Amino acid sequence: MTTASPHAHGVHFGRADVQNAGMGVGILLMLVGVLGFIPGVTTQYSELMLLGPASHAMFLGLFQVSMLLNIVQLAIGATGWAMSRTEHGARNFLLGAGALYIVLAIFGLIVGVDSAANFLALNMMDNWAHLVLGIVMIVAGWLFSRTAARRP
């Protein structure tokens, strides 16, 4: 009789799947936050403002960014990386930050691109990307924490 490998129980690299997903999202968001400050990766870099719709810098030429948005991405990413040290923390990060990104997308869609209330400098690509990211994070947090609950 053989024993199942840790991989069969949702554990990889000594961490549960939910932790790997949380860390992956956290690292990705930190990377996006840092790259948002790098000329070349961010086009129209000279138009990068602290906040507001007057910031016309474009991350990868698609996503409008401001310094505040880059800092927010860094902070959320660092929080996710830190919280993913435990399964419970990773689950809470994926569900909570996922909900936050959905709220951010809805906010961006409601206020519009040129509104003074658009203090993070969000364009339509940002809004749709945040909506998709939020949904994916919530689904990942829910699905991967289900497998963790079944593990002995």
mmCIF file of C-alpha atoms in Angstrom:
data_model
loop_
_atom_site.group_PDB
_atom_site.id
_atom_site.type_symbol
_atom_site.label_atom_id
_atom_site.label_comp_id
_atom_site.label_asym_id
_atom_site.label_seq_id
_atom_site.Cartn_x
_atom_site.Cartn_y
_atom_site.Cartn_z
ATOM 1 C CA MET A 1 0.000 0.000 0.000
ATOM 2 C CA THR A 2 1.396 3.378 -0.944
ATOM 3 C CA THR A 3 0.821 6.725 0.599
ATOM 4 C CA ALA A 4 -0.387 9.625 -1.473
ATOM 5 C CA SER A 5 2.110 12.311 -2.282
ATOM 6 C CA PRO A 6 1.630 15.749 -0.703
ATOM 7 C CA HIS A 7 0.780 17.041 -4.192
ATOM 8 C CA ALA A 8 -2.354 14.885 -4.195
ATOM 9 C CA HIS A 9 -3.582 16.709 -1.105
ATOM 10 C CA GLY A 10 -3.180 20.218 -2.496
ATOM 11 C CA VAL A 11 0.248 20.920 -1.001
ATOM 12 C CA HIS A 12 3.126 22.174 -3.156
ATOM 13 C CA PHE A 13 6.515 23.443 -1.996
ATOM 14 C CA GLY A 14 5.376 22.955 1.596
ATOM 15 C CA ARG A 15 2.433 25.316 1.094
ATOM 16 C CA ALA A 16 -1.223 24.716 0.338
ATOM 17 C CA ASP A 17 -2.659 25.674 -3.045
ATOM 18 C CA VAL A 18 -4.496 28.627 -1.513
ATOM 19 C CA GLN A 19 -1.198 29.922 -0.130
ATOM 20 C CA ASN A 20 0.527 29.537 -3.504
ATOM 21 C CA ALA A 21 -2.329 31.375 -5.215
ATOM 22 C CA GLY A 22 -2.253 34.171 -2.633
ATOM 23 C CA MET A 23 1.510 34.533 -2.873
ATOM 24 C CA GLY A 24 1.363 34.447 -6.667
ATOM 25 C CA VAL A 25 -1.239 37.213 -6.789
ATOM 26 C CA GLY A 26 0.666 39.220 -4.176
ATOM 27 C CA ILE A 27 3.936 38.964 -6.100
ATOM 28 C CA LEU A 28 2.174 39.821 -9.379
ATOM 29 C CA LEU A 29 0.585 42.930 -7.856
ATOM 30 C CA MET A 30 3.895 44.054 -6.339
ATOM 31 C CA LEU A 31 5.549 43.569 -9.731
ATOM 32 C CA VAL A 32 2.832 45.627 -11.445
ATOM 33 C CA GLY A 33 3.236 48.350 -8.815
ATOM 34 C CA VAL A 34 7.007 48.533 -9.318
ATOM 35 C CA LEU A 35 6.817 48.354 -13.125
ATOM 36 C CA GLY A 36 4.336 51.231 -13.070
ATOM 37 C CA PHE A 37 7.219 53.475 -12.004
ATOM 38 C CA ILE A 38 9.600 52.370 -14.777
ATOM 39 C CA PRO A 39 9.806 54.484 -17.941
ATOM 40 C CA GLY A 40 9.426 52.373 -21.068
ATOM 41 C CA VAL A 41 7.165 49.872 -19.352
ATOM 42 C CA THR A 42 4.997 52.854 -18.519
ATOM 43 C CA THR A 43 4.549 55.017 -21.610
ATOM 44 C CA GLN A 44 4.018 58.772 -21.398
ATOM 45 C CA TYR A 45 5.994 58.553 -18.153
ATOM 46 C CA SER A 46 6.504 62.329 -18.021
ATOM 47 C CA GLU A 47 2.734 62.646 -17.501
ATOM 48 C CA LEU A 48 2.708 60.406 -14.409
ATOM 49 C CA MET A 49 0.982 62.380 -11.650
ATOM 50 C CA LEU A 50 0.460 61.635 -7.975
ATOM 51 C CA LEU A 51 -3.284 61.174 -8.473
ATOM 52 C CA GLY A 52 -6.274 62.178 -10.554
ATOM 53 C CA PRO A 53 -7.415 61.846 -14.139
ATOM 54 C CA ALA A 54 -4.699 64.287 -15.287
ATOM 55 C CA SER A 55 -2.172 61.452 -15.005
ATOM 56 C CA HIS A 56 -1.908 60.187 -18.574
ATOM 57 C CA ALA A 57 0.886 57.669 -18.012
ATOM 58 C CA MET A 58 -0.006 54.255 -19.448
ATOM 59 C CA PHE A 59 1.265 50.964 -17.999
ATOM 60 C CA LEU A 60 2.084 48.698 -20.969
ATOM 61 C CA GLY A 61 0.414 51.326 -23.149
ATOM 62 C CA LEU A 62 -3.030 50.067 -22.027
ATOM 63 C CA PHE A 63 -3.696 50.843 -18.380
ATOM 64 C CA GLN A 64 -3.785 54.431 -17.110
ATOM 65 C CA VAL A 65 -1.781 54.752 -13.895
ATOM 66 C CA SER A 66 -0.919 57.302 -11.259
ATOM 67 C CA MET A 67 1.664 57.188 -8.503
ATOM 68 C CA LEU A 68 -1.112 56.532 -5.997
ATOM 69 C CA LEU A 69 -2.447 53.575 -8.015
ATOM 70 C CA ASN A 70 1.063 52.094 -8.242
ATOM 71 C CA ILE A 71 1.494 52.504 -4.483
ATOM 72 C CA VAL A 72 -1.904 50.906 -3.848
ATOM 73 C CA GLN A 73 -0.929 47.934 -6.068
ATOM 74 C CA LEU A 74 2.340 47.577 -4.150
ATOM 75 C CA ALA A 75 0.570 47.734 -0.782
ATOM 76 C CA ILE A 76 -2.101 45.201 -1.735
ATOM 77 C CA GLY A 77 0.545 42.901 -3.199
ATOM 78 C CA ALA A 78 2.739 43.104 -0.103
ATOM 79 C CA THR A 79 -0.289 42.450 2.086
ATOM 80 C CA GLY A 80 -1.155 39.384 0.019
ATOM 81 C CA TRP A 81 2.383 38.067 0.146
ATOM 82 C CA ALA A 82 2.507 38.506 3.924
ATOM 83 C CA MET A 83 -0.973 37.096 4.574
ATOM 84 C CA SER A 84 -0.258 34.028 2.446
ATOM 85 C CA ARG A 85 2.084 32.642 5.050
ATOM 86 C CA THR A 86 -0.937 30.784 6.422
ATOM 87 C CA GLU A 87 -3.807 29.075 4.627
ATOM 88 C CA HIS A 88 -6.386 31.128 6.502
ATOM 89 C CA GLY A 89 -4.565 34.372 5.734
ATOM 90 C CA ALA A 90 -4.236 33.506 2.046
ATOM 91 C CA ARG A 91 -7.934 32.680 1.811
ATOM 92 C CA ASN A 92 -8.881 35.932 3.533
ATOM 93 C CA PHE A 93 -6.564 37.905 1.247
ATOM 94 C CA LEU A 94 -7.928 36.369 -1.939
ATOM 95 C CA LEU A 95 -11.549 36.855 -0.893
ATOM 96 C CA GLY A 96 -11.115 40.305 0.654
ATOM 97 C CA ALA A 97 -8.811 41.839 -1.949
ATOM 98 C CA GLY A 98 -10.879 40.216 -4.691
ATOM 99 C CA ALA A 99 -13.957 41.973 -3.348
ATOM 100 C CA LEU A 100 -11.945 45.208 -3.098
ATOM 101 C CA TYR A 101 -10.950 44.964 -6.766
ATOM 102 C CA ILE A 102 -14.570 44.382 -7.781
ATOM 103 C CA VAL A 103 -15.616 47.469 -5.795
ATOM 104 C CA LEU A 104 -12.765 49.423 -7.409
ATOM 105 C CA ALA A 105 -13.944 48.335 -10.872
ATOM 106 C CA ILE A 106 -17.533 49.341 -10.136
ATOM 107 C CA PHE A 107 -16.317 52.684 -8.745
ATOM 108 C CA GLY A 108 -14.278 53.296 -11.890
ATOM 109 C CA LEU A 109 -17.204 52.413 -14.144
ATOM 110 C CA ILE A 110 -19.560 54.698 -12.213
ATOM 111 C CA VAL A 111 -17.366 57.810 -11.926
ATOM 112 C CA GLY A 112 -16.018 57.698 -15.463
ATOM 113 C CA VAL A 113 -12.578 58.335 -16.872
ATOM 114 C CA ASP A 114 -12.523 62.146 -16.915
ATOM 115 C CA SER A 115 -14.285 62.768 -13.595
ATOM 116 C CA ALA A 116 -12.462 64.586 -10.787
ATOM 117 C CA ALA A 117 -13.617 61.710 -8.549
ATOM 118 C CA ASN A 118 -11.336 59.414 -10.565
ATOM 119 C CA PHE A 119 -8.506 60.046 -8.090
ATOM 120 C CA LEU A 120 -6.659 56.807 -8.943
ATOM 121 C CA ALA A 121 -6.550 57.634 -12.694
ATOM 122 C CA LEU A 122 -8.472 54.572 -13.890
ATOM 123 C CA ASN A 123 -9.394 54.030 -17.523
ATOM 124 C CA MET A 124 -11.813 51.467 -18.950
ATOM 125 C CA MET A 125 -9.072 48.841 -19.365
ATOM 126 C CA ASP A 126 -8.207 49.258 -15.672
ATOM 127 C CA ASN A 127 -11.840 48.843 -14.684
ATOM 128 C CA TRP A 128 -12.357 45.647 -16.674
ATOM 129 C CA ALA A 129 -8.992 44.226 -15.577
ATOM 130 C CA HIS A 130 -9.846 44.932 -11.923
ATOM 131 C CA LEU A 131 -13.248 43.282 -12.343
ATOM 132 C CA VAL A 132 -11.739 40.141 -13.883
ATOM 133 C CA LEU A 133 -8.922 40.056 -11.316
ATOM 134 C CA GLY A 134 -11.402 40.399 -8.458
ATOM 135 C CA ILE A 135 -13.570 37.577 -9.744
ATOM 136 C CA VAL A 136 -10.564 35.303 -10.338
ATOM 137 C CA MET A 137 -9.221 36.019 -6.849
ATOM 138 C CA ILE A 138 -12.543 35.234 -5.176
ATOM 139 C CA VAL A 139 -12.991 32.031 -7.170
ATOM 140 C CA ALA A 140 -9.407 30.947 -6.393
ATOM 141 C CA GLY A 141 -9.813 31.714 -2.692
ATOM 142 C CA TRP A 142 -13.047 29.788 -2.538
ATOM 143 C CA LEU A 143 -11.964 26.776 -4.612
ATOM 144 C CA PHE A 144 -8.537 26.335 -3.060
ATOM 145 C CA SER A 145 -9.805 26.742 0.495
ATOM 146 C CA ARG A 146 -12.393 24.022 -0.163
ATOM 147 C CA THR A 147 -9.574 21.530 -0.827
ATOM 148 C CA ALA A 148 -7.776 22.721 2.326
ATOM 149 C CA ALA A 149 -10.863 22.011 4.433
ATOM 150 C CA ARG A 150 -10.997 18.413 3.189
ATOM 151 C CA ARG A 151 -7.343 17.720 3.961
ATOM 152 C CA PRO A 152 -6.631 15.791 7.184
#
